XYZ file of C-alpha atoms in Angstrom:
459
model
C -24.231 -33.143 -106.460
C -26.961 -32.910 -109.098
C -29.202 -29.885 -108.603
C -32.803 -29.981 -109.826
C -33.663 -27.780 -112.799
C -37.248 -27.666 -111.514
C -38.958 -29.288 -108.531
C -42.670 -29.348 -107.725
C -43.506 -29.510 -104.005
C -47.094 -30.291 -103.007
C -48.327 -29.771 -99.444
C -51.788 -30.141 -97.885
C -52.079 -28.130 -94.671
C -55.012 -28.251 -92.272
C -54.951 -25.576 -89.536
C -51.303 -26.411 -88.940
C -49.123 -23.953 -86.956
C -46.064 -25.728 -88.393
C -46.839 -24.752 -92.002
C -44.809 -21.522 -92.049
C -41.795 -22.991 -90.185
C -41.902 -25.950 -92.616
C -41.915 -23.664 -95.670
C -39.074 -21.524 -94.305
C -36.902 -24.568 -93.588
C -37.770 -26.083 -96.971
C -36.649 -22.964 -98.836
C -33.649 -21.909 -96.755
C -32.067 -25.366 -96.693
C -32.549 -26.019 -100.412
C -29.426 -26.038 -102.557
C -31.409 -24.550 -105.468
C -34.361 -22.622 -104.007
C -35.053 -20.900 -107.331
C -35.953 -24.297 -108.806
C -38.786 -24.800 -106.288
C -42.439 -24.436 -107.216
C -44.310 -25.049 -103.942
C -48.106 -25.359 -103.880
C -49.930 -25.470 -100.553
C -53.595 -26.271 -100.077
C -53.904 -23.890 -97.128
C -56.966 -24.870 -95.092
C -57.323 -22.577 -92.105
C -59.572 -20.615 -89.777
C -59.227 -17.337 -87.880
C -56.018 -18.616 -86.282
C -54.016 -17.809 -89.454
C -53.900 -14.940 -91.976
C -51.897 -14.052 -95.058
C -50.125 -11.408 -92.972
C -48.465 -14.226 -90.994
C -46.541 -15.245 -94.134
C -45.470 -11.684 -94.879
C -44.305 -11.196 -91.302
C -42.198 -14.374 -91.653
C -40.316 -12.951 -94.642
C -42.356 -14.046 -97.673
C -43.044 -11.451 -100.378
C -46.520 -11.304 -101.899
C -46.417 -11.081 -105.686
C -50.125 -11.402 -106.510
C -53.503 -12.718 -105.422
C -56.266 -13.942 -107.689
C -59.341 -16.122 -107.682
C -58.738 -19.582 -109.105
C -61.481 -21.975 -110.177
C -63.062 -21.844 -106.732
C -60.522 -20.566 -104.216
C -58.224 -17.542 -103.816
C -54.610 -18.204 -104.822
C -51.786 -16.135 -103.339
C -48.392 -16.204 -105.061
C -45.457 -15.614 -102.708
C -41.675 -15.646 -103.059
C -38.783 -16.303 -100.717
C -35.097 -16.664 -101.708
C -36.143 -17.223 -105.317
C -38.616 -20.004 -104.505
C -42.218 -19.646 -105.688
C -44.895 -20.539 -103.143
C -48.574 -20.669 -104.113
C -51.220 -20.754 -101.395
C -54.631 -22.126 -102.356
C -56.757 -20.611 -99.620
C -59.624 -22.747 -98.295
C -61.768 -22.106 -95.234
C -61.420 -25.139 -92.975
C -65.172 -25.765 -92.941
C -64.995 -26.315 -96.725
C -62.195 -28.898 -96.508
C -62.899 -32.394 -97.849
C -59.947 -34.431 -96.665
C -56.346 -35.128 -97.458
C -56.881 -36.660 -100.918
C -58.939 -33.667 -102.001
C -56.349 -31.205 -100.687
C -53.490 -33.010 -102.431
C -55.508 -33.076 -105.648
C -56.023 -29.285 -105.545
C -52.290 -28.778 -105.156
C -51.434 -31.286 -107.895
C -53.623 -29.445 -110.380
C -51.055 -26.594 -110.219
C -48.273 -28.880 -111.509
C -46.377 -27.324 -114.419
C -44.318 -30.225 -115.792
C -41.481 -29.801 -113.315
C -38.685 -32.381 -113.594
C -39.126 -33.742 -110.061
C -41.971 -34.077 -107.576
C -41.941 -33.966 -103.763
C -45.119 -34.858 -101.856
C -44.996 -34.040 -98.133
C -47.139 -32.850 -95.231
C -47.048 -29.435 -93.561
C -44.930 -30.363 -90.517
C -41.361 -31.208 -91.595
C -37.758 -30.168 -91.202
C -35.012 -30.705 -93.786
C -31.320 -31.447 -94.080
C -28.994 -28.977 -95.773
C -29.144 -29.319 -99.580
C -32.045 -31.754 -99.217
C -33.145 -31.147 -102.814
C -29.802 -32.029 -104.374
C -29.415 -35.064 -102.093
C -32.862 -36.389 -103.003
C -32.138 -35.951 -106.706
C -28.783 -37.681 -106.303
C -30.378 -40.585 -104.413
C -33.208 -40.980 -106.930
C -30.866 -40.878 -109.915
C -28.640 -43.527 -108.320
C -31.570 -45.951 -108.632
C -31.826 -45.753 -112.447
C -29.777 -48.937 -112.802
C -32.274 -50.785 -110.573
C -35.490 -49.305 -111.931
C -36.587 -47.120 -114.827
C -39.338 -45.577 -112.653
C -38.030 -45.367 -109.070
C -39.535 -43.348 -106.255
C -38.380 -42.649 -102.708
C -40.899 -42.927 -99.909
C -41.439 -43.944 -96.290
C -42.150 -42.576 -92.841
C -39.325 -40.069 -92.105
C -37.704 -39.994 -88.650
C -39.497 -37.914 -86.034
C -38.819 -34.463 -84.639
C -40.465 -32.138 -82.123
C -40.464 -28.395 -82.989
C -39.696 -27.195 -79.460
C -36.522 -29.301 -79.175
C -35.339 -29.494 -82.783
C -32.678 -30.417 -83.773
C -31.362 -31.780 -80.459
C -33.953 -34.532 -80.028
C -34.649 -35.437 -83.649
C -34.327 -39.095 -84.583
C -31.351 -39.902 -86.753
C -32.256 -43.364 -87.990
C -34.240 -44.275 -91.080
C -37.328 -46.444 -91.104
C -39.142 -49.086 -93.064
C -42.890 -49.388 -93.625
C -44.472 -52.697 -92.658
C -48.077 -53.800 -92.787
C -49.905 -53.700 -89.467
C -53.008 -55.489 -90.695
C -56.384 -55.236 -92.404
C -59.583 -53.858 -91.000
C -62.852 -55.732 -91.496
C -63.619 -54.085 -94.866
C -60.169 -54.759 -96.317
C -58.232 -51.493 -95.876
C -54.570 -51.882 -94.914
C -52.847 -50.023 -92.092
C -49.099 -49.673 -91.583
C -46.438 -49.268 -88.954
C -42.865 -47.998 -89.055
C -39.820 -49.893 -87.774
C -36.132 -49.122 -87.908
C -34.384 -50.216 -91.062
C -32.077 -53.139 -90.219
C -28.574 -51.923 -89.475
C -26.144 -52.841 -92.211
C -22.748 -51.105 -92.215
C -22.386 -51.985 -95.891
C -25.682 -50.409 -96.949
C -24.951 -47.461 -99.199
C -28.107 -47.353 -101.291
C -31.889 -47.183 -100.714
C -33.791 -50.299 -99.670
C -36.642 -51.724 -101.709
C -40.047 -50.926 -100.174
C -43.442 -52.603 -100.322
C -45.617 -49.575 -99.618
C -45.950 -45.814 -100.160
C -46.235 -43.075 -97.558
C -48.551 -40.180 -98.317
C -46.416 -37.885 -96.141
C -43.165 -38.334 -98.072
C -42.729 -39.276 -101.705
C -40.021 -38.108 -104.104
C -40.246 -39.028 -107.771
C -40.029 -37.890 -111.343
C -42.506 -35.119 -112.040
C -44.586 -37.248 -114.382
C -45.738 -39.236 -111.341
C -48.144 -36.361 -110.606
C -50.012 -37.022 -113.856
C -49.694 -40.817 -113.769
C -50.951 -41.221 -110.193
C -52.788 -37.971 -109.441
C -54.611 -38.206 -106.120
C -58.238 -39.255 -106.113
C -60.078 -36.438 -104.327
C -62.512 -38.894 -102.718
C -59.878 -40.741 -100.712
C -59.577 -39.876 -97.072
C -56.719 -40.510 -94.656
C -56.967 -44.272 -94.058
C -57.258 -45.217 -97.737
C -54.783 -42.796 -99.320
C -51.606 -44.825 -98.986
C -52.750 -48.286 -100.084
C -54.692 -46.866 -103.035
C -51.666 -44.848 -104.124
C -49.355 -47.873 -103.764
C -51.529 -50.134 -105.925
C -51.995 -47.462 -108.573
C -48.288 -46.568 -108.656
C -47.169 -50.196 -108.857
C -49.572 -50.982 -111.691
C -48.183 -47.920 -113.512
C -44.725 -49.470 -113.301
C -43.188 -47.541 -110.386
C -40.769 -49.201 -107.963
C -40.627 -48.092 -104.318
C -37.501 -47.478 -102.227
C -36.820 -46.311 -98.657
C -33.971 -43.787 -98.264
C -30.945 -45.276 -96.491
C -30.171 -42.041 -94.624
C -32.378 -39.263 -93.224
C -32.911 -36.216 -95.419
C -36.056 -34.828 -93.784
C -37.963 -35.191 -90.516
C -41.678 -35.407 -89.713
C -43.728 -34.303 -86.702
C -46.004 -37.195 -85.733
C -47.644 -35.819 -82.580
C -49.251 -32.421 -82.951
C -51.735 -30.343 -80.982
C -53.089 -28.805 -84.190
C -56.820 -28.875 -84.876
C -57.932 -32.024 -86.661
C -60.527 -32.419 -89.381
C -62.035 -35.288 -87.363
C -62.891 -32.860 -84.572
C -63.979 -29.949 -86.766
C -66.051 -31.980 -89.228
C -68.188 -33.791 -86.694
C -71.476 -35.631 -87.120
C -73.083 -32.926 -84.978
C -72.041 -30.179 -87.398
C -73.313 -32.241 -90.306
C -76.667 -32.750 -88.585
C -76.944 -28.976 -88.093
C -76.280 -28.400 -91.786
C -72.974 -26.607 -91.220
C -71.049 -29.047 -93.416
C -72.014 -31.313 -96.295
C -70.500 -34.483 -94.815
C -68.667 -35.373 -91.621
C -65.142 -36.760 -91.522
C -66.635 -40.120 -90.570
C -68.947 -40.014 -93.607
C -66.035 -39.288 -95.928
C -63.950 -42.030 -94.354
C -66.698 -44.603 -94.958
C -67.100 -43.510 -98.573
C -63.361 -43.681 -99.130
C -63.190 -47.197 -97.698
C -65.993 -48.320 -99.994
C -64.298 -46.760 -103.002
C -60.975 -48.388 -102.102
C -62.601 -51.814 -101.896
C -64.283 -51.235 -105.270
C -60.954 -50.180 -106.759
C -59.275 -53.358 -105.551
C -62.107 -55.419 -106.997
C -61.670 -53.628 -110.326
C -57.925 -54.256 -110.200
C -58.534 -57.932 -109.539
C -60.936 -58.213 -112.478
C -58.400 -56.942 -114.997
C -61.183 -55.213 -116.953
C -59.579 -52.367 -118.915
C -62.520 -49.984 -118.498
C -62.672 -50.585 -114.754
C -58.899 -50.156 -114.449
C -59.008 -46.807 -116.245
C -61.979 -45.598 -114.188
C -60.028 -46.067 -110.954
C -56.758 -44.665 -112.288
C -54.974 -48.018 -112.332
C -52.144 -48.741 -114.716
C -51.628 -51.631 -117.108
C -47.867 -52.182 -116.653
C -48.448 -54.688 -113.833
C -51.420 -56.458 -112.276
C -52.888 -56.341 -108.791
C -51.860 -59.979 -108.341
C -48.258 -59.043 -109.049
C -48.421 -56.312 -106.421
C -49.893 -58.737 -103.891
C -47.056 -61.198 -104.479
C -44.451 -58.443 -104.277
C -45.889 -56.754 -101.164
C -46.738 -60.021 -99.413
C -50.466 -59.596 -98.856
C -53.844 -60.644 -100.205
C -56.741 -58.208 -100.464
C -59.286 -60.939 -101.168
C -58.384 -62.912 -98.044
C -57.225 -59.957 -95.947
C -54.063 -61.887 -95.203
C -50.369 -61.071 -94.858
C -47.226 -63.118 -95.423
C -44.888 -63.248 -92.472
C -42.113 -61.568 -94.485
C -44.268 -58.463 -94.888
C -44.485 -58.079 -91.104
C -40.705 -58.283 -90.605
C -37.959 -55.845 -91.544
C -36.928 -57.693 -94.691
C -36.369 -56.407 -98.198
C -39.027 -57.566 -100.685
C -37.986 -59.581 -103.710
C -39.579 -61.327 -106.678
C -39.252 -64.934 -105.507
C -42.956 -65.201 -104.659
C -43.910 -64.678 -108.301
C -42.940 -68.283 -109.023
C -44.820 -69.781 -106.062
C -47.911 -71.813 -106.959
C -51.242 -70.364 -105.827
C -52.111 -72.923 -103.147
C -48.709 -72.744 -101.505
C -48.949 -68.956 -101.560
C -52.361 -69.022 -99.875
C -51.242 -71.550 -97.247
C -48.478 -69.155 -96.166
C -50.867 -66.255 -95.590
C -51.659 -65.185 -92.044
C -55.275 -64.009 -91.786
C -56.300 -62.459 -88.481
C -59.942 -62.323 -87.502
C -61.784 -61.360 -84.327
C -65.364 -62.544 -83.838
C -67.918 -61.620 -81.233
C -69.978 -64.722 -80.511
C -73.348 -64.255 -78.814
C -75.497 -67.087 -77.513
C -79.017 -65.774 -77.060
C -81.914 -67.438 -75.296
C -85.109 -67.735 -77.326
C -88.610 -67.921 -75.904
C -89.378 -68.766 -72.255
C -86.929 -68.413 -69.406
C -85.015 -71.439 -68.167
C -86.561 -72.525 -64.915
C -83.498 -73.742 -63.035
C -79.759 -74.063 -63.373
C -79.867 -77.839 -63.672
C -82.201 -77.475 -66.675
C -79.101 -76.489 -68.720
C -76.229 -78.916 -68.203
C -73.778 -77.972 -70.955
C -73.267 -75.845 -74.038
C -70.386 -76.239 -76.478
C -69.571 -73.899 -79.377
C -67.452 -75.136 -82.267
C -66.067 -73.031 -85.104
C -65.831 -74.886 -88.395
C -63.799 -74.242 -91.537
C -65.229 -74.544 -95.039
C -64.317 -78.251 -95.260
C -66.104 -78.999 -91.963
C -62.948 -79.214 -89.872
C -63.254 -77.893 -86.329
C -60.890 -74.935 -85.940
C -62.102 -73.700 -82.563
C -63.979 -75.109 -79.582
C -65.361 -73.412 -76.487
C -67.252 -75.180 -73.693
C -69.140 -72.863 -71.384
C -68.106 -73.118 -67.757
C -70.686 -73.416 -64.924
C -70.278 -69.677 -64.388
C -70.890 -69.017 -68.089
C -74.010 -71.173 -68.022
C -75.276 -69.311 -64.973
C -74.748 -66.004 -66.817
C -76.715 -67.324 -69.787
C -79.543 -68.404 -67.496
C -79.631 -65.143 -65.538
C -79.177 -62.664 -68.367
C -80.572 -64.535 -71.315
C -77.326 -64.206 -73.270
C -73.656 -65.085 -73.196
C -70.998 -63.176 -75.192
C -67.408 -64.152 -75.875
C -64.614 -63.002 -78.192
C -62.736 -65.469 -80.414
C -59.396 -64.685 -82.079
C -58.095 -66.553 -85.119
C -54.767 -66.306 -86.922
C -54.378 -68.818 -89.738
C -54.300 -69.369 -93.482
C -57.586 -68.759 -95.362
C -58.635 -72.431 -95.432
C -58.408 -72.676 -91.618
C -60.638 -69.685 -90.879
C -64.148 -70.392 -89.531
C -67.100 -69.996 -91.873
C -69.765 -71.033 -89.352
C -70.382 -71.887 -85.700
C -72.202 -74.971 -84.406
C -73.797 -75.347 -80.969
C -74.356 -78.490 -78.907
C -76.656 -78.105 -75.905
C -77.129 -80.627 -73.110
C -80.032 -80.483 -70.664
C -83.299 -81.971 -69.511
C -85.426 -80.446 -72.220
C -86.102 -82.352 -75.426
C -85.898 -79.094 -77.339
C -82.645 -77.747 -75.921
C -81.016 -76.775 -79.220
C -84.022 -74.737 -80.340
C -84.002 -72.644 -77.185
C -80.824 -70.811 -78.158
C -79.472 -68.881 -81.103
C -75.834 -68.208 -82.015
C -75.073 -64.795 -83.535
C -71.542 -64.185 -84.853
C -70.134 -60.926 -86.189
C -66.627 -59.833 -87.041
C -65.279 -56.906 -85.064
C -62.178 -54.740 -85.404
C -59.184 -55.990 -83.468
C -58.406 -52.468 -82.283
C -61.666 -52.435 -80.338
C -60.196 -55.028 -78.027
C -57.143 -52.937 -77.140
């Protein structure tokens, strides 16, 4: 087993009671703890103190004031642990916390990016190095990533999951940010090496140390944008992604710990207690992610550099590899199934590629009465809504039932939800309305208002 000469471990922790147990397990199960340089962005309130670390067996070497925050240097079993202490009301999100930790990088040979609620296998460090190095024949810049199997602290290790997973795309939201899901890696008794991956997990990434400088976290990115932004940046810098083929660490997915979403509320922002709420930061991050993808699509060198994108590969190459389109917010079927990505799509012509995309949209369609009330039910005989694609083809049709018409008459509006799942050319770009009744001016008595809504809202 190859042991790391030096390994940088970066951890953001927000009011997490699992931080100390995670650090203890990380150090005690390492094959070479003296090689570890662990940096934690320790965001906490009155529920935690430095004394908690000392009581758990850490030795305090020194404390000092960094650029803005106190830094405590601890040791355990030869491992160096640095705590960047931040009051939780001054936290700015996961990207910001990771960035603070990454700024303490000291050119270590390897890099491990995790969260603050993990458990580890024995000799996890040597096994990760061995697995990464085994990929050198497949890639000159490999990295290991994914959603690790789950564990619960109160029943660990008895109930921990012992299968490995694969990241798949769940879908796009209405502004173009991707979300993911985890599924079990397909069982293959002959599999003895990591599986190619399409995406990156923010909660587990193992790489060469230089990754920290190449793809240093953007402090403005919040939780929902972190992973897709990091994947695009890493791929354009020439990195290849792989899922481990056996479990080497575990992750706690359901926690009762305080959340930044609850602490950094709109109410606290309105009272002046915080600069921006978690919702504010999430909106800004989404906007910045969309702008980054636009810059990547433009290929402009200045724009690429401004957003931290690389020049080894293009955004279009990543889209083909990952099986998705940011412009059309569409996904290829292969990217939703537990398959291993390959490079065959690079040779596919553009139109065929687009025709194979699956674009999901949900529209709220409102028919609103204008002007005077309708005098009687028989004054409105029919109303038909048709959704039309860009070429004028009808891609959806809805005829209001007698009950729907009665609702429109009584309330002055009718609302329905339309779902579409098709290639980009078969998505609706407009709605048309045909009204039948006794009035000569039927069509002008109603207005159709259409807006896209998030699919999750319909759950």
